[in-house]
Structure formats: C-alpha cells, structure tokens
Coordinates of C-alpha atoms in Angstrom, one line a residue:
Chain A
X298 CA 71.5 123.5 135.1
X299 CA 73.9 125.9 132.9
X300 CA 72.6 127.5 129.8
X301 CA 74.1 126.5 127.1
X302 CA 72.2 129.0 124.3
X303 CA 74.2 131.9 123.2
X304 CA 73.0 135.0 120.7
X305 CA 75.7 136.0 118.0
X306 CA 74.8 139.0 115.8
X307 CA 71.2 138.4 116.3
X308 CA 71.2 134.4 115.3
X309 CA 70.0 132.5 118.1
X310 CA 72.1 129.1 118.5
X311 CA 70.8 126.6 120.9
X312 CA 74.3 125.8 122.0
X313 CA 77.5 127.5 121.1
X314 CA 78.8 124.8 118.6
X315 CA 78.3 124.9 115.2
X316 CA 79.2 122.5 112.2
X317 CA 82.3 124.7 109.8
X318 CA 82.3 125.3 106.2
X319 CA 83.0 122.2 104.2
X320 CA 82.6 119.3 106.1
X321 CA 79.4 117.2 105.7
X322 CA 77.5 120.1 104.2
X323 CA 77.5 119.4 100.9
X324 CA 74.1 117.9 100.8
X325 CA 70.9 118.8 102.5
X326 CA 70.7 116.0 104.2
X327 CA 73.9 115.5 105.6
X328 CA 73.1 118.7 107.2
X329 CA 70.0 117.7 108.7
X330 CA 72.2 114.4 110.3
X331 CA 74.4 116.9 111.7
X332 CA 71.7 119.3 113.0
X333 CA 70.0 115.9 114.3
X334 CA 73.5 115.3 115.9
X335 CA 73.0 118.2 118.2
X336 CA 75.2 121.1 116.2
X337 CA 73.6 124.5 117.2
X338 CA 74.0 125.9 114.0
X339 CA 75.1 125.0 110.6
X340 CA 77.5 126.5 108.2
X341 CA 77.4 125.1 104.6
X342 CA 79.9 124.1 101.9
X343 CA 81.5 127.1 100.3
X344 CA 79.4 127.7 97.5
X345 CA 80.4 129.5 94.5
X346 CA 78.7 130.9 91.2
X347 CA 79.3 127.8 88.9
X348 CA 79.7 124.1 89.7
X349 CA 83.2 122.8 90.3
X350 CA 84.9 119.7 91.0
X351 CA 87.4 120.8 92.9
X352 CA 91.1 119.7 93.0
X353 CA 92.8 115.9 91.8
X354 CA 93.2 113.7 95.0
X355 CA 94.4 113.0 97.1
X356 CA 92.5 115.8 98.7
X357 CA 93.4 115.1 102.3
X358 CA 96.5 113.4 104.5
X359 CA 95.8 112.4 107.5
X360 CA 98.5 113.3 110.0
X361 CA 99.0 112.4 114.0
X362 CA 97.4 115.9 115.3
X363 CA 95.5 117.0 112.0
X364 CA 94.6 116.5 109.1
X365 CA 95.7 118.4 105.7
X366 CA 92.9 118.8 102.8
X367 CA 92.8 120.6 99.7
X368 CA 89.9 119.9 98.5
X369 CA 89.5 123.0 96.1
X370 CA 86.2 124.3 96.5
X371 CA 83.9 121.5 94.9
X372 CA 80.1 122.7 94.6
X373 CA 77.0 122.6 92.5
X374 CA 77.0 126.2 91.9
X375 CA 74.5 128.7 94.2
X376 CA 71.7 127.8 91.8
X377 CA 71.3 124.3 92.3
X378 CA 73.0 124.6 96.2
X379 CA 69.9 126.2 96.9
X380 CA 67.9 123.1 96.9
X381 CA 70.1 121.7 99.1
X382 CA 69.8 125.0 101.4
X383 CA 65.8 123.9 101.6
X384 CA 66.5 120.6 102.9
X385 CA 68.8 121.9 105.6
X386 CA 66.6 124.8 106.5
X387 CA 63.8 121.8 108.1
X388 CA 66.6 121.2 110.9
X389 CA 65.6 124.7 112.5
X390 CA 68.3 125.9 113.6
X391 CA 70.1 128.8 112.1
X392 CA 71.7 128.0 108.6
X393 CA 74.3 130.3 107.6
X394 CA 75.2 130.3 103.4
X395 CA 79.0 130.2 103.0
X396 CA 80.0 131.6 99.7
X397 CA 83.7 132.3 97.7
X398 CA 84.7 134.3 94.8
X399 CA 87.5 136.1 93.1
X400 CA 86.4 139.3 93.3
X401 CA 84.9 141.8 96.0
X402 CA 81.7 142.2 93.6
X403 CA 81.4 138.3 92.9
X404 CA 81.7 137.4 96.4
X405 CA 78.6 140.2 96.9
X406 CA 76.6 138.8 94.1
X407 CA 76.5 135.4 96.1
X408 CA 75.7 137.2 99.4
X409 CA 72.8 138.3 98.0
X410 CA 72.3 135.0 96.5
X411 CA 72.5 133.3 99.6
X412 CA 70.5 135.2 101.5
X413 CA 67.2 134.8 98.8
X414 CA 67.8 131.0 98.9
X415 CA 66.6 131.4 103.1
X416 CA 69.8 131.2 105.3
X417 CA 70.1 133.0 108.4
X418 CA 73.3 134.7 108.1
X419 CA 76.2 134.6 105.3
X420 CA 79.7 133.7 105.7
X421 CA 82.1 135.4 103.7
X422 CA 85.4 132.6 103.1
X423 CA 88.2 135.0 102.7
X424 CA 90.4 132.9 104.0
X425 CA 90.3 128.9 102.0
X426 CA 94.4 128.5 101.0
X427 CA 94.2 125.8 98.6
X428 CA 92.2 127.4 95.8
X429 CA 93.9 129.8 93.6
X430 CA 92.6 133.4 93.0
X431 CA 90.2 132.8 96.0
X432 CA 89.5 132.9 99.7
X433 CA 93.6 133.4 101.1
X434 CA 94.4 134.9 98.3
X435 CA 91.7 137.8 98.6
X436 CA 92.0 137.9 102.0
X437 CA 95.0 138.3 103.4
X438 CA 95.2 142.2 103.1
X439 CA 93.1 144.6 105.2
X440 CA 92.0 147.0 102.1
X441 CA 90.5 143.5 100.5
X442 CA 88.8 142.4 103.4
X443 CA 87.3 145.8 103.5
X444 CA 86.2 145.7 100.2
X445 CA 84.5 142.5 100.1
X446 CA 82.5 143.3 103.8
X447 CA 81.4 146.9 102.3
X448 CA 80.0 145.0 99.1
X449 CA 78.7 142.5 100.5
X450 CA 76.9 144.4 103.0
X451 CA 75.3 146.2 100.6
X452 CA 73.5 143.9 99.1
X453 CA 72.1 141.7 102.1
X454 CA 70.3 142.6 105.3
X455 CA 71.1 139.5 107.3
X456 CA 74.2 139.2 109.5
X457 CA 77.5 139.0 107.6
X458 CA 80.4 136.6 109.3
X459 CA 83.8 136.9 107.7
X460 CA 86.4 134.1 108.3
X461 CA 89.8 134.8 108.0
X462 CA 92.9 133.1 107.6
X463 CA 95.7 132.8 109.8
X464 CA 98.1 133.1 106.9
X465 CA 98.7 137.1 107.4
X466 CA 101.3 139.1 109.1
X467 CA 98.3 140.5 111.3
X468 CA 94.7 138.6 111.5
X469 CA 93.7 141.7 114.4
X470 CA 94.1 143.7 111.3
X471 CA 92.1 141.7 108.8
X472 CA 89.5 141.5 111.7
X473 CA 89.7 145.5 112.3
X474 CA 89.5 145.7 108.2
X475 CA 86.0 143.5 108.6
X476 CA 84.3 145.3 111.1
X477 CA 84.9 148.7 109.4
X478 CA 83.5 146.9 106.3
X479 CA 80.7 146.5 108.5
X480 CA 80.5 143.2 108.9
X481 CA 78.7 141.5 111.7
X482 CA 80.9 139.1 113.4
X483 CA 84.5 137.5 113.2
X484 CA 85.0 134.0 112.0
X485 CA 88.6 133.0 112.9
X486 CA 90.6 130.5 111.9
X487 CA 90.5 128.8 108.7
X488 CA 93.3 126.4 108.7
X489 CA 97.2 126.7 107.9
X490 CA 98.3 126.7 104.6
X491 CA 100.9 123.5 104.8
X492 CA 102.2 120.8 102.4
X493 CA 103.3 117.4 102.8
X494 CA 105.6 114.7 101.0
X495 CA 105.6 111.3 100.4
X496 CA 109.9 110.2 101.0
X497 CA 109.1 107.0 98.7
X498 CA 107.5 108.7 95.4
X499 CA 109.3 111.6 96.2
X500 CA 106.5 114.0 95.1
X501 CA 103.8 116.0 97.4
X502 CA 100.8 114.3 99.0
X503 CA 98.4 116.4 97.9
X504 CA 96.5 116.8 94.2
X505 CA 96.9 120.5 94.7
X506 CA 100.4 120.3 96.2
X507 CA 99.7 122.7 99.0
X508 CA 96.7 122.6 101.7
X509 CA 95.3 123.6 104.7
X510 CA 96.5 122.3 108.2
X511 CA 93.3 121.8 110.6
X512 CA 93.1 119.3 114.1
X513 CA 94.5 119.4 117.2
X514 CA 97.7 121.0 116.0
X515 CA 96.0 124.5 115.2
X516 CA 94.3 124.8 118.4
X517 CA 97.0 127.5 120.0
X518 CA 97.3 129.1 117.1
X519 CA 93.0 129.4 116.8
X520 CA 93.0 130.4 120.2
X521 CA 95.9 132.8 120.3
X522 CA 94.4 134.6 117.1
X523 CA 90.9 135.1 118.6
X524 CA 92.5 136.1 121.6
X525 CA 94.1 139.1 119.7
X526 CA 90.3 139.6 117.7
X527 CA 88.7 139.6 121.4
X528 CA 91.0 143.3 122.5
X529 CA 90.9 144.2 118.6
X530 CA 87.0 144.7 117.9
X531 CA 83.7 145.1 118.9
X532 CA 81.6 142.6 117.2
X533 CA 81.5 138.9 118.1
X534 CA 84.0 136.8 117.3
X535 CA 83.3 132.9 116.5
X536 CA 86.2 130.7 117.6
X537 CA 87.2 127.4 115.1
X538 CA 90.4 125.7 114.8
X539 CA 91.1 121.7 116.6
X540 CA 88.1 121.9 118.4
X541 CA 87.1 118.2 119.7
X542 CA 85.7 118.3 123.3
X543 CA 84.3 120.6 125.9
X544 CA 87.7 122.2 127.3
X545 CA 89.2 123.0 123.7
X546 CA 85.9 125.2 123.3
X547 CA 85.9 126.6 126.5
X548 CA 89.2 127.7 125.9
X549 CA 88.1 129.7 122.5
X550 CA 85.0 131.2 124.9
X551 CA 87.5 132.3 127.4
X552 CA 89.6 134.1 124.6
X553 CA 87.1 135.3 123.3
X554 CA 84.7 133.6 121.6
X555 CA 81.1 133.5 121.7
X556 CA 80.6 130.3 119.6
X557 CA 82.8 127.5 118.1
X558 CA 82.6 126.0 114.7
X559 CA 84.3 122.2 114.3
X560 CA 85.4 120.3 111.2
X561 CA 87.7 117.9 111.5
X562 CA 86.9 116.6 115.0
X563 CA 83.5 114.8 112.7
X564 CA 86.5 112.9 111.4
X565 CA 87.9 111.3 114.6
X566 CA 84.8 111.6 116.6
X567 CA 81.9 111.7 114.1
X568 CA 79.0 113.9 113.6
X569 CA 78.2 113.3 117.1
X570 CA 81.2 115.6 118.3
X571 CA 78.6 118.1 118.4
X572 CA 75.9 116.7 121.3
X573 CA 79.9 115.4 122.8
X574 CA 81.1 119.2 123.0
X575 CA 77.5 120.6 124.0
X576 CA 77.5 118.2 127.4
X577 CA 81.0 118.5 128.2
X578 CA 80.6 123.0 128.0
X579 CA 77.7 122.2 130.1
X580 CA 79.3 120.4 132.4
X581 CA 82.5 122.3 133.2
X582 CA 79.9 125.5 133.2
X583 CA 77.9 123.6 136.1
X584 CA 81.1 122.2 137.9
X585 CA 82.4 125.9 137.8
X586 CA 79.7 128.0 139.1
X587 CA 78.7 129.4 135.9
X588 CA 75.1 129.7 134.5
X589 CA 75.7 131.5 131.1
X590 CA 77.7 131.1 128.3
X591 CA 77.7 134.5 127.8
X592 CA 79.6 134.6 131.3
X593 CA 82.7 132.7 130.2
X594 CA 83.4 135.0 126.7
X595 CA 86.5 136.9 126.8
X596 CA 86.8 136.0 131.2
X597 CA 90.9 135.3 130.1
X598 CA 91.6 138.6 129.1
X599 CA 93.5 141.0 131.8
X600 CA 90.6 142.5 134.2
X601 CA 88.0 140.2 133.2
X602 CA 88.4 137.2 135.4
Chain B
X105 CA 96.7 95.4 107.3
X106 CA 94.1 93.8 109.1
X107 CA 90.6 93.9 106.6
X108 CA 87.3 92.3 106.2
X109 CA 86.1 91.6 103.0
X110 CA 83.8 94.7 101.6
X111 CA 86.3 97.2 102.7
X112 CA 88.1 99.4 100.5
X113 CA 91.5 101.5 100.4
X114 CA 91.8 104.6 98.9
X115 CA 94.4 104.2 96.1
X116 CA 97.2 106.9 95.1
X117 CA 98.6 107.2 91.6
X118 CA 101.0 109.7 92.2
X119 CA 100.7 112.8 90.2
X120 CA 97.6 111.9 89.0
X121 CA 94.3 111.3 91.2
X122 CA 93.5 109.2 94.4
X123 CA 89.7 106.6 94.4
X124 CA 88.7 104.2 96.6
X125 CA 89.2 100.2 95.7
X126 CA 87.7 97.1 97.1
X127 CA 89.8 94.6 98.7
X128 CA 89.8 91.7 96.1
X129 CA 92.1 89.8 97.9
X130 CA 92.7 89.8 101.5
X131 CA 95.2 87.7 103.6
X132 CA 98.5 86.7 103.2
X133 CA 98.5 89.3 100.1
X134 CA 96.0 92.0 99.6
X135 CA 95.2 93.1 96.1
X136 CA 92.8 95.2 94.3
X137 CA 91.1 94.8 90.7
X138 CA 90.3 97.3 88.3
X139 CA 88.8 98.2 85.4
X140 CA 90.0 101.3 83.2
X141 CA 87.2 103.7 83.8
X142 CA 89.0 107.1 83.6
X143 CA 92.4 109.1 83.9
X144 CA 93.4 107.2 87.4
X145 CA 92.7 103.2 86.4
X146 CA 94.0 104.2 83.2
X147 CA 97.4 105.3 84.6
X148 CA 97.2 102.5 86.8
X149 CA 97.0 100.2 84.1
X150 CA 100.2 102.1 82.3
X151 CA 102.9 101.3 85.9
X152 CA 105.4 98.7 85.2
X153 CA 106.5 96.2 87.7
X154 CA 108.1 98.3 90.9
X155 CA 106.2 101.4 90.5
X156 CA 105.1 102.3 93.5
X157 CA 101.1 103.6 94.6
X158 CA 100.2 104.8 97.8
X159 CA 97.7 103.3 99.3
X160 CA 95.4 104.3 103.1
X161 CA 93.2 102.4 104.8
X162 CA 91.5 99.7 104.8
X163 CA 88.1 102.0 105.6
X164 CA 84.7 101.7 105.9
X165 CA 81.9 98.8 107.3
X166 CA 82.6 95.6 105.2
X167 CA 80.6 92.4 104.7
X168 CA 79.5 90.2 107.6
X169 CA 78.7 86.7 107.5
X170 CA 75.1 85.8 108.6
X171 CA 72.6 82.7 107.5
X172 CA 73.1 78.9 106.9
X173 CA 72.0 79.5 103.4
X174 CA 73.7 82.1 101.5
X175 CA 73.2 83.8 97.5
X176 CA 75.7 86.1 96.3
X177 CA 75.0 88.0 93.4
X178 CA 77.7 90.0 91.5
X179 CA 77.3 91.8 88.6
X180 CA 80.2 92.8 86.4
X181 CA 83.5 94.2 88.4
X182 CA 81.2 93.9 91.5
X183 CA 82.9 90.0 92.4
X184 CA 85.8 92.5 93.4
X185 CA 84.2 93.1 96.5
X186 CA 82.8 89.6 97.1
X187 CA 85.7 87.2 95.9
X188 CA 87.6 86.7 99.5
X189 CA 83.9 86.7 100.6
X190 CA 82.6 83.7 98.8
X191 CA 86.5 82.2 99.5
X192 CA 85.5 83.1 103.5
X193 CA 81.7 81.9 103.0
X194 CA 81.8 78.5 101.4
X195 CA 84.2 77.6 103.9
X196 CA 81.6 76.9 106.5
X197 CA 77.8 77.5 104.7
X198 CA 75.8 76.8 101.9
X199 CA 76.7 79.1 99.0
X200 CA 74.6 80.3 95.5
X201 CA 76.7 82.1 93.5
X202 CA 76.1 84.5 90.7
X203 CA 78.4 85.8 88.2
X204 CA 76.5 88.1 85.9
X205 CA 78.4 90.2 83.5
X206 CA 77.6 91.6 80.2
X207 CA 79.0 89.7 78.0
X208 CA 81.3 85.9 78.5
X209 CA 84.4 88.3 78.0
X210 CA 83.8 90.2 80.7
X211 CA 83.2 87.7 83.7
X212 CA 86.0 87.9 86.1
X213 CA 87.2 85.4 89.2
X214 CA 85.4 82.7 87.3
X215 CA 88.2 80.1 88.3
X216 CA 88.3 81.6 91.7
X217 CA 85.5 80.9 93.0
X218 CA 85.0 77.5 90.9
X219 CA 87.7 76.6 93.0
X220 CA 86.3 77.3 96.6
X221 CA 83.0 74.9 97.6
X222 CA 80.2 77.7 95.9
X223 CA 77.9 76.6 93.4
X224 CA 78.8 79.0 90.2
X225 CA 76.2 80.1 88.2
X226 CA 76.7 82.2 85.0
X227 CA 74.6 84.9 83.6
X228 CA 75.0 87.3 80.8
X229 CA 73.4 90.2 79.7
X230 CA 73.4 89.0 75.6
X231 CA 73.3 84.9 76.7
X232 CA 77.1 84.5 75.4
X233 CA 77.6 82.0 78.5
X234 CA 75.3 80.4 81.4
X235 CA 71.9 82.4 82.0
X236 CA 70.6 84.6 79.4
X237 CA 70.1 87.6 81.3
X238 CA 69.9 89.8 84.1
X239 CA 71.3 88.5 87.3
X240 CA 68.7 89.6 89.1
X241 CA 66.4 87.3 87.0
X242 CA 68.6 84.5 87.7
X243 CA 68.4 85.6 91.5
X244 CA 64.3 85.6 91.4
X245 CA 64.5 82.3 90.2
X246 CA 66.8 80.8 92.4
X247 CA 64.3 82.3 95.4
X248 CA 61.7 81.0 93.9
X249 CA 63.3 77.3 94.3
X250 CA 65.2 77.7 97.2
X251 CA 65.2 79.1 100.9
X252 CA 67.9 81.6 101.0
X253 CA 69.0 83.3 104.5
X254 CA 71.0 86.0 103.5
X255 CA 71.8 88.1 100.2
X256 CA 75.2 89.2 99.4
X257 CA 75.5 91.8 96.7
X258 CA 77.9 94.3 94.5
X259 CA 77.1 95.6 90.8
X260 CA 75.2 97.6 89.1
X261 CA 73.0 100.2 91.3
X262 CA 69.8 99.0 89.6
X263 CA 70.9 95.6 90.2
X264 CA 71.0 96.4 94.2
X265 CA 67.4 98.4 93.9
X266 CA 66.3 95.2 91.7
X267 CA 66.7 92.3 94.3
X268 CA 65.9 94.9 97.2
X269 CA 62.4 94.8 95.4
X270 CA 62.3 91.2 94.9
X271 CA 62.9 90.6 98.3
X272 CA 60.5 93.4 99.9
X273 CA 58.4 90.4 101.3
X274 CA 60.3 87.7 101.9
X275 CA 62.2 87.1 105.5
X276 CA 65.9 87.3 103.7
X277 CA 68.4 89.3 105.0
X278 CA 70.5 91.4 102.7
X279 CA 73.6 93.0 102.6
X280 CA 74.7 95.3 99.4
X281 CA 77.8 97.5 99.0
X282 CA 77.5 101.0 97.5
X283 CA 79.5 103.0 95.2
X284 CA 79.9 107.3 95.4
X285 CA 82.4 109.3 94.0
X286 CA 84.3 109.3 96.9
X287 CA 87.1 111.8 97.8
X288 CA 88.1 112.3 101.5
X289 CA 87.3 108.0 102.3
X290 CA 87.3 109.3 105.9
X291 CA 83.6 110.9 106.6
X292 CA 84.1 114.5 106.3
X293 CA 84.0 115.9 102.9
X294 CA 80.4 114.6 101.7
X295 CA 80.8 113.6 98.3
X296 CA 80.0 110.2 99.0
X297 CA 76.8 111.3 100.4
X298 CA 73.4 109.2 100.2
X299 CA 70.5 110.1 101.8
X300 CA 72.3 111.3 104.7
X301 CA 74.5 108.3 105.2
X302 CA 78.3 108.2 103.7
X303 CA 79.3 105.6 101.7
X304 CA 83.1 106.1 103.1
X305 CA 82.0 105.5 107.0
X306 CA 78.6 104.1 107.5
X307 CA 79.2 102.1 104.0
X308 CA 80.0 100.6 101.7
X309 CA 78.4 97.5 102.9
X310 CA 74.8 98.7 104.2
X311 CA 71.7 96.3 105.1
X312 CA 68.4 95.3 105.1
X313 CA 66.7 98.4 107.0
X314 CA 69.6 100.9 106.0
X315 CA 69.3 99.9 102.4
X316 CA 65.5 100.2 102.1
X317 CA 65.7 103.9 103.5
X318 CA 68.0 105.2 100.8
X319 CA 65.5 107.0 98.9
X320 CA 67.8 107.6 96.2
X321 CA 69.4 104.1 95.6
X322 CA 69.0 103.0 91.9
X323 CA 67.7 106.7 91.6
X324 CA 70.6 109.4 91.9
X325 CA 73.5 110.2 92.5
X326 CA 76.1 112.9 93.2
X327 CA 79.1 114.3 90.5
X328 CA 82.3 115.2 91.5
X329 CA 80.9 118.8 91.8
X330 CA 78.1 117.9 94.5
X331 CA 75.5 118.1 91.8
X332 CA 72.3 115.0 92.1
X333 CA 72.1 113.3 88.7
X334 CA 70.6 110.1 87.8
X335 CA 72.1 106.6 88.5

C-alpha cells in the first residue's frame, strides 16, 4: 500500500492535496466539509485587515477548459475571520491563514495576526490579479517579494508559504526573491490574469473587467513554472494550477512539487475531488512501484529519474 | 433550457451586477419576477423592450413532487419559485395553496394560480384581504384540519423556521427553498454558505432532514463581505 502522507516545511499533511485560497473557505464550516471530504490540508479565504465585499458580478465566467473569476478579495476582516479559523481548526488537519495587503508591513501585520488566531502555517498571496493595489500588483517584482517574506518573517514563527503569480517576466526569480526573504516554501501558481467579452452587449464579462484564468487550461503553464522553481531553490515548492485527478497532480510531484492545492476542480467535480485525487496518486504510486510520495518529487528533472 | 421548477439563473445586468433569480415561468417561455431590492433589480426595472441581459444556468436542486396531498405556502415574492410548481402540482394531486403577503397590494400570481385546479387561500400580514395574518398561522390551521403529505415552501426565512417547528412532530414531508447572497451560483466561492451546505449546489430547495440540520436557518446569515449577521 503506497504512502500517501508527505511533510512540507514541517506541516504534516495526510495526503499531498490541499484545498487553495478562496474556494469554499470562507466559512468554518465549509472548511470542515472539505476537510471531511478528504483534503489533506486547508488553505483559507484571503483575509485582509477590514471586511470587504469584493468586486460587482459577475464574478466568474465559466469557459470550456477554466473558469475566469474576479472575485476581489471579499472577507470579514482577520478579526472576525478568526472565528471562522476555530471552526476549521476541529477538522485536524493543518490550516494554513492566507492573508493580502498593500503594503510589505500590512501584509506582516496579518501574518502575525494569523498566526495568534491558531493556523499552522501562513500563506502570503502575492500573486491575486483582480484586486487593485494588491496581491499581482505587489508581487510581480523580486525586491517586493523580498520585502514582504523578510517582514513577514519577522513577526511569525510558523512556516511562511508565498504564492506567486505567473504574470512576471520570471516566476524562478520571484521564487529565488522568496526564499532569500526567508520564506519557507513556494506556492505556485495563482491563475492568469485574462478577460473576456460578451459579442452581444459588447462589454466585458466580468464586474471587474479583468480576472484570473484557472482550470484545465493553466495546467502546463503550473507545471512548467514549478518545474523552473524545482532547479531554482531549495525549499519546497507546492504545485496548483488545473489540478482535477490523480495524473494532473502527479505531474506537479514529478516537476517538482511536494503537495498540490485545487480550486476550481470543486467546481466540476465537487468537494469530493479531494478523496478522488488522494486514491488515484495512490494508485498510480502502487501500479508504479513507488511507496512514497516523497519518491516521485522532482523524479522529471535531468538525472533524477 | 431544460429546468425544474425551484431552480434559479444567475441574471446579468450588464455594467452593473449579476444575482441569482428563480424560474417563475418555465416551458415554452421562461421568465423571472422581481422585485426592486437594490442597484441590480433597480436597473433591471429601468431596460426598455430589446435590451438585452445575460443570463447562465438554470443551477442548483429544484423542487420535486412527492405526496397525494400537498400545501404550499408562499410568502411575499416567494410564489416566484413556486408558481410553475403549483401549475405542475394541481395537475395531478390535491393542492392547498397559500398566498401570504403583507399587505392585498402586494400579492402576486393571484390569477395564476386561481386559474390552475389549487385551492387559493389568502393571507395578509395587516388583514387587507383573505386571512388576517401570518401564513404560517394559516398553515397550522390548515394542519390541524387536514392530512397534508408534503410541504412546499418559499418566503420569509422565519416563515421556513416557522412551519419547520410546526411540523417537528408530525409525519409531513417538507421541502423549502433558501435564499444567500449568492455570487459564483456554481459551488466554489462560499458566499452562499449555510451550515456547511451551499445554497447555489446542494440548494436552493433542501428537505426534511437537510432543513432541520441548518442550525442557522431563521437565525443568521452571511453579507456580501463573509460576515454572520442576523436573518
């Protein structure tokens, strides 16, 4: 029987999936459905400092091969999230606080935040496209990402994820820029900034206009980009991007990755994607020969097969 | 568009804002009903004739049709989500009827549904037409004289909490549909979150059991911002 727990950064995850920022996480209990649902970790809503409502719908399109959301950020606030945090901590498996801002020092404030309201590890969005003044916007250059990791870091003890956008020249370099900001694992992708029209009204989809591509259709491009993290740094590197059965995550292990988040896949294939991706890494692991997760990570790579 | 009555669309006024409508009619023609509520209805109510709205879906678990013997409650805009269902129903079993509304100006699809085999019955809030009251008192009494199989209901939350108390005891199946603020309509973004259950996917229409478990049903709900405030 193949082994399906993996360690990243010191959280222990009963199976390499886990559920990514902003999709049933809202609530507590939402959580707790997914956790029930057989996710091996959960990351929650990005949470900011106040409440917002995020953007005018629509707020997604759904396409053949993805789906396109701006959203905008909607959340209570960290104050009253952490309530929310409680309920999800009763699943017992590791919770990990994501958390936005528009500055390097605001983003740290809510690291710290996070990490008294009881998660396991914080996620650092640096990378959401459809909110203005946040997550892309901040970053999509090296010296930013920098910045934000060495703040962050110093105000919280537990491990520090950092996910990244694909909208950059260079994500090896916005990954490099994280680990010398000490941060303790990769996080890559967050979706495509995209747009699409309506021919009869003549106007974008979108309330905000412009969104973020996720699905299916990102998969190469998640793949390709934590293939280039994988030879770029040392610390763990958590694949995400069109994730919806066991191949598309073993393909993310075998670039690199030693976890998986999925998001959209909960739309086509519903919360229980997770248990669905769990049994089929199992069994391709058994089918193969291969007892470990561990033993897959990074086996595409030149001299590792 | 192939729908079942209790399903909804999510509705696109471009430049404006998307929500989810019930289904009011379904068939040859589908329509929706509204009432202006905020920004979106209002600017839905401003389109001229040829205007054009986007529209996706249908989504979510509609009504089904169970029982012999069947009451339907609706209270205010909530006969949206019932109409084609007391049109389908009274087709083929014994229907109750109750339009409740606040006041006799504000009953809708009274001539509707006078017009399919149902038995009408009228209540109002301040007595301006048919009962004077709450629906759900007209309900209680109605169970009190008569063996009902099944409930069918859309309205007012505490209206849904109300005849899930009154029948607690009693062998009567029940079927309610929900209302969250609702965003994605496809079961990924959580704002239409209950208890654990969306409102978009595993709703609107939930039963018996399913209803019963929602500890905050007629008790709180969610803003647009994720925040729990009362119903």
């Amino acid at each position: 029987m193949a082994d399906l727990a993996v360690e990243v950064c010191g959280l222990r995850l009963r199976n390499p999936t886990m559920l990514a920022a902003g999709v049933l996480d809202e609530t507590g209990r939402s959580m707790l459905e997914v956790a029930k649902a057989g996710a091996g970790a959960i990351v929650t809503k990005s949470i900011g400092r106040e409440p917002r409502e995020g953007h005018a719908g629509p707020c997604v399109v759904e396409l053949d091969y993805g789906l396109l959301n701006a959203m905008g950020l909607p959340n209570p606030g960290m104050r009253l999230y952490s309530e929310e945090i409680r309920t999800a901590k009763k699943a017992r498996i590791p919770i990990i606080g994501s958390v936005f801002g528009s500055t390097a020092s605001e983003i740290a404030e809510l690291a710290a935040l996070m990490e008294s309201s009881g998660v396991d590890a914080v996620e650092l969005n640096l990378s959401c496209p459809h909110a203005e003044g946040y997550g892309a916007e901040l970053g999509s250059t090296p010296e930013m990402v920098e910045q934000v990791c060495c703040e962050a870091r110093r105000r919280t003890d537990i491990p520090l994820l950092a996910k990244l956008t694909p909208n950059t020249s260079s994500i090896a370099e916005l990954a490099k820029a994280a680990e010398r900001g000490k941060a303790d694992a990769i996080v890559a992708i967050n979706t495509l900034k995209g747009m699409a029209i309506d021919p009869e009204t003549r106007r974008p989809i979108l309330g905000n206009r412009f969104g973020g591509l996720s699905g299916p259709a990102v998969k190469p491009v998640g793949v390709r980009c934590v293939y280039e993290i994988f030879e770029a740094v040392r610390i763990p590197v958590i694949g995400a991007g069109g994730i919806g059965c066991g191949r598309d995550a073993i393909e993310y292990i075998m670039a690199g990755a030693r976890a998986v988040q999925i998001g959209t896949a909960v739309w086509t294939h519903g919360p229980g994607v997770f248990g669905k991706v769990s049994k089929e890494i199992g069994q391709f692991m058994s089918s193969n020969g291969f007892r470990s997760v561990e033993e897959l990570v990074g086996v595409a790579h030149p001299g590792q097969h | 568009m192939d729908a079942v009555p209790g399903q909804f669309i999510m509705v696109w006024v471009p430049g404006v804002d998307e929500f989810p409508m019930s289904l009011s009619y379904i068939g040859r023609r589908f329509g929706i009903t509204y009432q202006v509520v905020g920004e979106g209805t209002r600017a839905l109510s401003e389109m001229k004739k040829g205007d054009r709205v986007g529209i996706r879906g249908p989504y979510g678990k509609g009504f089904e049709l169970a029982g012999r013997r069947i009451l339907m409650v609706a209270g205010g805009t909530g006969i949206a989500a019932l109409g084609s269902l007391v049109e389908q129903a009274a087709r083929s079993v014994s229907t109750d009827l109750i339009l409740g509304a606040r006041k006799k100006e504000e009953l809708l699809f009274e001539g509707r549904c006078r017009r399919t085999a149902a038995s009408v019955l009228i209540s109002t809030d301040d007595g301006s037409k048919g009962f004077h009251g709450l629906a759900t008192e007209l309900a209680m009494e109605i169970l009190l004289k008569k063996k009902v199989d099944s409930i069918y209901a859309c309205g007012p939350e505490k209206m849904i909490s109300g005849l899930l108390d009154m029948t607690s005891d009693k062998p009567v199946r029940i079927q309610a549909s929900l209302e969250r603020i609702m965003k994605c309509g496809i079961g990924v973004c959580d704002s239409c979150a209950i208890d654990g259950k969306h409102v978009c996917t595993d709703g609107p229409v939930f039963r018996d059991r399913e209803l019963r478990a929602l500890s905050d049903l007629g008790e709180f709900k969610r803003d647009h911002s994720g925040r729990r405030i009362p119903v």
